[in-house]
XYZ file of C-alpha atoms in Angstrom:
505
model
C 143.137 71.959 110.419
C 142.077 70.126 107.029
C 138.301 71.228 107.229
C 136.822 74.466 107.333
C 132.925 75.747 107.472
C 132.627 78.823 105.973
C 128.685 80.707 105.908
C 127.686 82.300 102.398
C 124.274 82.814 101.005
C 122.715 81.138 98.265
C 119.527 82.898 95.577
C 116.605 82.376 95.956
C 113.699 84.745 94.339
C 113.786 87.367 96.772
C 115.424 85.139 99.699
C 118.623 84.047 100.288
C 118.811 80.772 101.867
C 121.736 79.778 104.224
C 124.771 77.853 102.512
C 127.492 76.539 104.801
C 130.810 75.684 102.664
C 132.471 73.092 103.647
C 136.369 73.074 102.703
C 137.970 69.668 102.912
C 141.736 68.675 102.464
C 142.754 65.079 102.190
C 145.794 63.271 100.904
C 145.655 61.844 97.580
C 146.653 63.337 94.113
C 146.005 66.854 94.053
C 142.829 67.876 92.966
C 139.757 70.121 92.987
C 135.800 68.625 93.230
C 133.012 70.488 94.212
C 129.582 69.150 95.317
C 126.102 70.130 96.593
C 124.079 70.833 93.314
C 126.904 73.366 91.523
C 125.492 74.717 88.390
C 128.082 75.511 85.881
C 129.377 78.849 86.695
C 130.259 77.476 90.596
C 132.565 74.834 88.493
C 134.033 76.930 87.122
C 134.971 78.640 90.467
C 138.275 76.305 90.719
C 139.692 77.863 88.104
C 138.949 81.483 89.025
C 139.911 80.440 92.948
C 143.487 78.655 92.228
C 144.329 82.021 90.294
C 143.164 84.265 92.724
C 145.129 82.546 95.419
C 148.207 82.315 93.502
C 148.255 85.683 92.341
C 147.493 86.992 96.526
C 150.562 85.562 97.119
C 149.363 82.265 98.893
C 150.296 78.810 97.880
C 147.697 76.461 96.637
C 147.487 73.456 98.709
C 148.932 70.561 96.281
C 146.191 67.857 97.913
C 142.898 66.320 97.199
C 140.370 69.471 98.121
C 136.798 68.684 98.358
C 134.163 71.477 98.487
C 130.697 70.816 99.754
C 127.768 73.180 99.248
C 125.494 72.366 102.427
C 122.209 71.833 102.071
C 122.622 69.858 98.838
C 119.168 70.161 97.538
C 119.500 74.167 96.812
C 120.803 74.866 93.535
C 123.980 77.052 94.174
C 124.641 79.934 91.114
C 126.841 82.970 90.133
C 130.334 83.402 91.153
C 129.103 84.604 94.840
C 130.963 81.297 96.196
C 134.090 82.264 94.697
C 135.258 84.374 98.372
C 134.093 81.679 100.535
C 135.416 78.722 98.844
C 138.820 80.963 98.912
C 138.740 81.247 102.262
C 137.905 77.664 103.145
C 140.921 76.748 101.202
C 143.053 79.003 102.890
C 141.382 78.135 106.465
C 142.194 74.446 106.022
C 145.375 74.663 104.610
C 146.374 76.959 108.344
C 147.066 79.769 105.701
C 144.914 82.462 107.696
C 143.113 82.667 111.127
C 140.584 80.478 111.716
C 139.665 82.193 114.978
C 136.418 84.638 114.135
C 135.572 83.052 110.807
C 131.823 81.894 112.675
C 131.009 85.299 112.880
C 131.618 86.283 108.965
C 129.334 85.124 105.861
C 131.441 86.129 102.639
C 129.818 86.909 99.152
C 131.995 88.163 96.196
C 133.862 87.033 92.814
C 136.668 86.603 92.061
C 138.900 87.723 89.404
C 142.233 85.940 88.845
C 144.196 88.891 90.170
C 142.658 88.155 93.119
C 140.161 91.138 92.922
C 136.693 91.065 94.684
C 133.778 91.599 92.169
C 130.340 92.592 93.220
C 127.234 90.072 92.856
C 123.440 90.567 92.710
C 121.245 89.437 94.996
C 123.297 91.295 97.639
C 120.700 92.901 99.787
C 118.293 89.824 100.456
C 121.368 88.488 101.679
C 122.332 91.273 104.069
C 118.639 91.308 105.268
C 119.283 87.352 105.962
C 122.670 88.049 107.660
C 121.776 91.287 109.903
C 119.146 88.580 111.777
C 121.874 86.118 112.063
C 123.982 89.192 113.851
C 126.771 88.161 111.572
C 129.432 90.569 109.776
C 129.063 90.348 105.571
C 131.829 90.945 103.419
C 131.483 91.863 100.087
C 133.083 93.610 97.363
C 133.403 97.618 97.311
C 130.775 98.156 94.584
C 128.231 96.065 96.498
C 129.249 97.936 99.931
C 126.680 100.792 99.442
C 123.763 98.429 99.044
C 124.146 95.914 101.370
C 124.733 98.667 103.932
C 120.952 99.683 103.200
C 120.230 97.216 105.694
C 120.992 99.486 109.472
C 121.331 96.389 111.139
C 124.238 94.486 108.895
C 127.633 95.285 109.681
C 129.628 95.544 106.343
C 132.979 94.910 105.079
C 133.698 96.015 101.793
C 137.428 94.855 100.442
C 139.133 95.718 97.169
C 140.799 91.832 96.722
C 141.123 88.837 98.918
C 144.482 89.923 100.300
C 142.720 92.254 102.160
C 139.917 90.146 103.259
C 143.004 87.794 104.390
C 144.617 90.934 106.526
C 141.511 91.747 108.302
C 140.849 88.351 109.477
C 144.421 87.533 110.176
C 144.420 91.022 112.496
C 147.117 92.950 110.499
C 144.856 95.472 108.523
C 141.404 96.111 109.663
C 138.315 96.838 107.344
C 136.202 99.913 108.697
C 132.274 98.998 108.167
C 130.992 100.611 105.653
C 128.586 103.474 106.342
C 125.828 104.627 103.705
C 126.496 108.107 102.363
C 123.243 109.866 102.588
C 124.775 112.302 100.109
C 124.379 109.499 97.252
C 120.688 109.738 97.912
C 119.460 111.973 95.616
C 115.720 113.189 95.675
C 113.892 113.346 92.561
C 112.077 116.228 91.115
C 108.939 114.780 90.374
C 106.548 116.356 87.196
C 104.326 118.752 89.108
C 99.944 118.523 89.163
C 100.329 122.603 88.853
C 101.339 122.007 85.022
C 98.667 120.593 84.222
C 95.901 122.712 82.467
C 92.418 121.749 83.051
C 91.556 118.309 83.823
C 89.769 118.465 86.800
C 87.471 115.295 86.889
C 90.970 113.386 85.858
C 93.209 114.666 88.749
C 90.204 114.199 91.118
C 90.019 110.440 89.995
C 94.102 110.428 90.737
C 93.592 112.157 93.805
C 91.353 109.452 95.136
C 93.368 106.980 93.199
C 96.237 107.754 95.145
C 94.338 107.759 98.763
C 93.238 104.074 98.722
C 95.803 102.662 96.114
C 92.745 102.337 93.677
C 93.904 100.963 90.527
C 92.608 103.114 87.045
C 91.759 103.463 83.826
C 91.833 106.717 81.730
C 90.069 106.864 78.373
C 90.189 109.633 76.064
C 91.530 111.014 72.745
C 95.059 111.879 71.584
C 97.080 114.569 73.315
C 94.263 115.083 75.501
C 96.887 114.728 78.368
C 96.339 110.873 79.824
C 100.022 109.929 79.640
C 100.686 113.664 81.338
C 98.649 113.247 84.235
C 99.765 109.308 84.659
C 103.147 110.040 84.952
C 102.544 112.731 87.930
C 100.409 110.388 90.164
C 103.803 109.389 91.796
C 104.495 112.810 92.946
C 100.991 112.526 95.150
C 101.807 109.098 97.090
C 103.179 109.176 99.977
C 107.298 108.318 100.670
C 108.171 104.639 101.238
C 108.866 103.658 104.724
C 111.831 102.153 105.506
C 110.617 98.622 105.199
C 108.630 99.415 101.730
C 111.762 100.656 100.355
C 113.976 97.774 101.391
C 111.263 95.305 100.136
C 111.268 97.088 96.663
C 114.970 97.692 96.831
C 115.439 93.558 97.398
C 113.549 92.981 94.123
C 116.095 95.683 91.918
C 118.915 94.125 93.970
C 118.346 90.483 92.445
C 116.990 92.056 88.367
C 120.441 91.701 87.076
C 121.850 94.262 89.978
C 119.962 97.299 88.471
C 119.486 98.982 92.078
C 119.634 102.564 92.121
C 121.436 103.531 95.106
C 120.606 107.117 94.636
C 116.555 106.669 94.440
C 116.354 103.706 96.419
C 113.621 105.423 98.715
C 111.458 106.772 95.592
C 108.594 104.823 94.566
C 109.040 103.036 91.101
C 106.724 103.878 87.822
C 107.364 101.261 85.501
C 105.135 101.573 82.350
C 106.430 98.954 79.912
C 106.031 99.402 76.059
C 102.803 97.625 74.789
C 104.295 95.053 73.052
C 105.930 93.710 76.046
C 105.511 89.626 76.567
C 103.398 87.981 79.158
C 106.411 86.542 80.874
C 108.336 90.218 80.913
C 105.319 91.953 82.418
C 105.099 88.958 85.086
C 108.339 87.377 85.247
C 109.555 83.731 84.346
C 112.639 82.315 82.208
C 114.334 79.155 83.114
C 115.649 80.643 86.490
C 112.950 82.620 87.542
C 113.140 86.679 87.555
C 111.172 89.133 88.563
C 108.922 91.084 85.935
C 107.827 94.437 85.133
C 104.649 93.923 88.293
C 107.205 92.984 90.709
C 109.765 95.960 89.755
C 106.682 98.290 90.420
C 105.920 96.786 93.894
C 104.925 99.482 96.439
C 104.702 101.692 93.017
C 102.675 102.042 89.834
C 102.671 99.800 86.887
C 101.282 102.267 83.965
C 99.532 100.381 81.011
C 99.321 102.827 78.160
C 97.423 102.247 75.089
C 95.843 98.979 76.822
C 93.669 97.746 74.288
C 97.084 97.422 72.365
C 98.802 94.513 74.371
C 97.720 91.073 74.103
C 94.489 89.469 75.080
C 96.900 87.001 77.086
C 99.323 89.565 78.105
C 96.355 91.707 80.238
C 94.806 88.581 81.444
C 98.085 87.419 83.331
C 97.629 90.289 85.429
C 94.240 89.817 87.487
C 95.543 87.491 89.773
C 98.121 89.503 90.731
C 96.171 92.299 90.716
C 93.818 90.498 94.120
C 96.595 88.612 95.738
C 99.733 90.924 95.608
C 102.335 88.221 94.707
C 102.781 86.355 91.251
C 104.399 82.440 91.710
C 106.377 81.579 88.775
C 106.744 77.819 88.420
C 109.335 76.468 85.854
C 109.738 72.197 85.872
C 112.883 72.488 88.041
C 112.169 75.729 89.896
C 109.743 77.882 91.635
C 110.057 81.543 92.481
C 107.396 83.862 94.637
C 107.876 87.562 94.061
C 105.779 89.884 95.850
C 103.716 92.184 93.422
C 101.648 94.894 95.332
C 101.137 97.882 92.460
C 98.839 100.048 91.851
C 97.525 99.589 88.253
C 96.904 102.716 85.926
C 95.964 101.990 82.346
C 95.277 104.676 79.322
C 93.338 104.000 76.100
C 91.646 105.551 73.254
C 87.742 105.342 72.882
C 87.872 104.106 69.822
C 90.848 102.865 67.121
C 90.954 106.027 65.301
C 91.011 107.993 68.749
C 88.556 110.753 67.963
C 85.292 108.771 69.258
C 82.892 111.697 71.040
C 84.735 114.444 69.367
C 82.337 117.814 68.394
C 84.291 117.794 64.890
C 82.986 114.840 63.995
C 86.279 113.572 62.714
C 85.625 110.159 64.153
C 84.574 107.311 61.350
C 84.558 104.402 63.308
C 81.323 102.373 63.273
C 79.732 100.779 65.884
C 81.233 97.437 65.316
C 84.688 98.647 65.353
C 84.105 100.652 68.684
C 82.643 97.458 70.245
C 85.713 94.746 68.977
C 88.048 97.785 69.671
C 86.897 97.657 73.560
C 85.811 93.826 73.387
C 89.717 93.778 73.356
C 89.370 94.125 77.574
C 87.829 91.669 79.220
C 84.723 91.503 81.508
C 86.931 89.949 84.762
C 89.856 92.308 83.649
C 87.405 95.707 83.928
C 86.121 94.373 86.445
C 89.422 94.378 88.474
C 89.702 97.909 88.178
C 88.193 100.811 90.739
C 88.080 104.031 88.550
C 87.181 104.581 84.737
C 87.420 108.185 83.991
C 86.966 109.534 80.526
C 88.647 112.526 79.688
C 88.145 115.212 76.704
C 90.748 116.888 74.922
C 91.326 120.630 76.684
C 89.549 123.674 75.155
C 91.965 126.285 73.125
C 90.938 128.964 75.701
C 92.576 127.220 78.802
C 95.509 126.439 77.056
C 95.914 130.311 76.297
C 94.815 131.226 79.074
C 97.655 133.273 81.011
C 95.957 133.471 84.700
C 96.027 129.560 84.442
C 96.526 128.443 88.046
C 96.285 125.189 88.766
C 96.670 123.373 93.016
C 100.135 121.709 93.377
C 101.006 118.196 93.908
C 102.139 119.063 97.678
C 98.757 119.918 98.188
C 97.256 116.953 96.984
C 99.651 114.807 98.687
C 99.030 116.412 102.411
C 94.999 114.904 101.753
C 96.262 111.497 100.288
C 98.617 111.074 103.276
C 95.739 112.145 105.617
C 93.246 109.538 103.678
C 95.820 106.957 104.162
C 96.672 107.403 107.655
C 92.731 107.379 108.791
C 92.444 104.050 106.840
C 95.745 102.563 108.486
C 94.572 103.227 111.637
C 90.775 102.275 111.382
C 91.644 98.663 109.789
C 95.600 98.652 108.854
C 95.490 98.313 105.514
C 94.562 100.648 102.752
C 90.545 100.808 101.290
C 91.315 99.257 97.896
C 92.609 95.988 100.022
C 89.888 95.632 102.478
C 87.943 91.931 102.859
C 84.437 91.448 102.017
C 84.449 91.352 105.474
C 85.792 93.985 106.748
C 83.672 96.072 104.199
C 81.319 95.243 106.272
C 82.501 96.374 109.353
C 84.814 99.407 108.344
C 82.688 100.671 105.916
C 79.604 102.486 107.903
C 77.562 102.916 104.764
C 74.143 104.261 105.292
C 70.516 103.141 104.679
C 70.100 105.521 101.646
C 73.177 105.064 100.497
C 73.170 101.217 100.444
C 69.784 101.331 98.463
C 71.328 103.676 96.640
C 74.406 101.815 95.749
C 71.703 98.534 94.727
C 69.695 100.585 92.205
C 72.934 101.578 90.563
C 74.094 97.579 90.361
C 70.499 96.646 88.885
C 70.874 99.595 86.231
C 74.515 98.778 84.876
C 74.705 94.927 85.334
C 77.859 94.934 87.638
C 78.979 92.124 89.417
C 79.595 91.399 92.919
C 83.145 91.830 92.514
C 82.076 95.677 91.122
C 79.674 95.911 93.971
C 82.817 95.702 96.280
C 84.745 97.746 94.829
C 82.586 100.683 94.260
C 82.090 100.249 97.596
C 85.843 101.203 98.573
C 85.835 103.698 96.482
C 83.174 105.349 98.234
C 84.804 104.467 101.403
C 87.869 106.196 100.321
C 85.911 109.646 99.020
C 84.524 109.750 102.504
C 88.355 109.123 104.173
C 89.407 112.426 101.757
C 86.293 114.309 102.844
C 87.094 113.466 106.585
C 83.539 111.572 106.840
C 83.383 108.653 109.736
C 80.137 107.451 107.353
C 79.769 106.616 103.549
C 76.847 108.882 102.466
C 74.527 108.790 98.599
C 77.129 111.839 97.961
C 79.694 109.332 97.963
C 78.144 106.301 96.547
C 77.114 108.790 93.822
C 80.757 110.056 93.061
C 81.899 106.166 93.075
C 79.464 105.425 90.190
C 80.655 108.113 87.951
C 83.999 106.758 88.018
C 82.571 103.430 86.172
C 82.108 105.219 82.659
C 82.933 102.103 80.685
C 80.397 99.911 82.469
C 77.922 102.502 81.325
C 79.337 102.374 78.291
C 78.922 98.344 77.783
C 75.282 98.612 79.757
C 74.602 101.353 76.150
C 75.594 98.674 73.254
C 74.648 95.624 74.842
């Protein structure tokens, strides 16, 4: 045979588009070409191949080898054609069996000893094969992840002599299994340790039960960074599918998956001088950013006012659709971006705004251009504005202090999320105008209610709304069928900083 068709996977954002190799030999002098859109580092895959072969122990066909990368229009990266051109090589030149090779998609480098080295992106491509009911083969180190995927049958090899064995029938490769004992379950920071507070880890709590996104002002070391960094250990575990979708996205950022916490829900809080393109993604081959790494997680925005007017504003798109597009002249990417936002700040640029010492000396006009720093569609964006004061000396010595744990919390927000999955199948915080309407069984005082409150503070529609699920979620934790004033009225004190504005304006 002098042509071969071997099945590999291409990158894509988070998919992994089909990419049949096709392996052509031809008389003429000997020579290498390969076509179908290579960018450089597939070149330079001729070089790495004809030394991997060589040093295997297989000859390297002295003809005129053409390699085409079907379909030509999708740019092909990365050394993860290295294996399959290999093996097309070796399939046309009658080297190895070319009896099973339709039911194999390969996706590895190669050294030029002829030893298989793992690739990124190796997950969205065992999601892609598993539907194809294909077998993947890969190197060891990318065994473990790509057998996150129950339905993919894996083969992991050490160097393509043993890829070679296996499909010539000498020396089988068992599928690899995933070792539940690399899974390791993290010890999350515990609501129990934290003194005081209460308003705070009620605004979490409810937070947490319809995937509300929040905003925690107060002064220094009053604890906003402390209780932001337990609100993971209150959500609920990933399913399956949650945890494969986030795990894709890891898989693809420069192969930094975590095997061992693949199932725990990321908290990414990037430093506040982080760029608009690192919080969202971008570069001249798309990548994901910091609000796609904390899909199904939180994204934690301390010291807010601190990042850049353009840096915050990038994120209120994302923030209502769940994805982020990147578009670059040559390339697009889609990246799916469902967080939940939390955000800390200061009430003021010296911090002490509020404070019964008095310490504070910011005037007016700082404290207004200090929070002018956030903009109007930005606030408006988010559910719950909680202001929090530093903790009095007497709870902190206090040595009965006893405070409910975050296993308690987490049995009401998994309640609260269940009831709202199965009333309308999505959670409160991502419910349509619509059905608002229809899910949201407010009543007649409560409604009127709810209007008085827009007329006083000058909200907008947008506010309206989401007041509105927040309500609908304090009812869902109180195990209420019917939005009451009670409610409404504990939805409008989490909008401090509208109050605030309504004040100086």
């Amino acid at each position: 045979m002098s042509l071969a068709i071997i099945y590999a996977r291409s990158a894509d954002g988070v998919m992994s588009p089909q990419v049949f190799v096709e392996a052509h030999l031809s008389n003429g002098l000997p020579s290498l070409s390969i076509v179908g859109l290579p960018q450089a580092a597939v070149k330079e895959s001729k070089d790495r191949v004809r030394g991997a072969m060589l040093n295997s122990g297989f000859e390297f066909p002295p003809r005129r080898i053409t390699i085409n990368l079907a379909p030509a229009d999708i740019p092909k990266e990365g050394g993860r054609f290295d294996l399959p051109i290999a093996i097309g090589i070796l399939a046309a030149s009658g080297q190895i069996s070319t009896k099973n090779l339709h039911g194999y998609e390969f996706s590895a480098e190669l050294a030029l000893s002829g030893e298989l080295r793992p690739v990124s992106g190796i997950l969205p491509a065992a999601m892609q094969v598993a539907l194809q009911k294909r077998t993947l083969v890969v190197a060891e180190q990318n065994g473990q992840e790509a057998s996150l995927v129950e339905d993919c049958v894996v083969l992991a090899a050490a160097n393509l002599a043993d890829v070679t064995a296996h499909l010539n029938g000498q020396q089988i490769i068992s599928p690899v299994s995933l070792n539940a004992q690399n899974e390791e379950k993290v010890s999350s920071q515990d609501f129990s340790e934290v003194r005081g507070q209460h308003q705070a880890k009620r605004a979490l709590e409810i937070a947490a039960a319809g995937n509300h996104s929040l905003l925690m002002s107060g002064p220094p070391g009053s604890g906003k960074t402390m209780l932001a960094s337990r609100l993971s250990g209150i959500l609920p575990e990933m399913t399956r599918q949650e945890a494969l979708e986030t795990a894709a996205i890891y898989s693809i950022a420069n192969n930094n998956l975590d095997i061992a916490r693949w199932k725990q829900r990321p908290f990414r809080s990037p430093h506040h001088t982080a760029s608009a393109i690192a919080l969202v993604g971008g570069g001249s081959k798309p990548m994901p950013g910091e609000i796609s790494l904390a899909h199904n997680g939180v994204l934690f925005l301390d010291e807010l006012p601190e990042f850049g007017r353009h840096v915050l504003e990038v994120l209120r798109e994302p923030m209502e659709s769940g994805v982020i597009s990147i578009s670059r002249a040559s390339r697009q990417a889609e990246y799916p971006a469902r967080f939940q936002f939390l955000a800390a700040m200061n009430p003021c640029p010296c911090g002490y705004l509020g404070e019964p010492s008095g310490r504070c000396r910011c005037s007016a006009e700082k404290v207004e251009r200090y929070k002018a720093r956030l903009s109007g569609p930005l606030m408006d964006r988010v559910d719950l504005q909680v202001e929090i004061m530093a903790v009095p000396v007497d709870i902190l010595l206090d040595d009965q202090f006893h405070a409910e744990s975050s296993d308690d919390i987490r049995q009401r927000v998994t309640a609260a999320r269940q009831k709202q999955l199965f009333r309308c199948g999505s959670f409160n915080s991502q419910l349509s105008c619509s059905q608002l309407d229809d899910e949201s069984r407010i009543s007649c005082s409560a409604r009127k209610h709810l209007g008085d409150a827009m007329t006083r503070l000058g909200l907008s529609a947008r506010s309206f709304h989401r007041m509105l699920r927040v309500a609908r979620t304090i009812a869902d934790l109180a195990g209420s069928d019917e939005v009451f004033d009670k409610h409404i009225a504990e939805a409008i004190r989490y909008r401090s900083l509208d109050r605030y504005l309504k004040n100086i304006t």
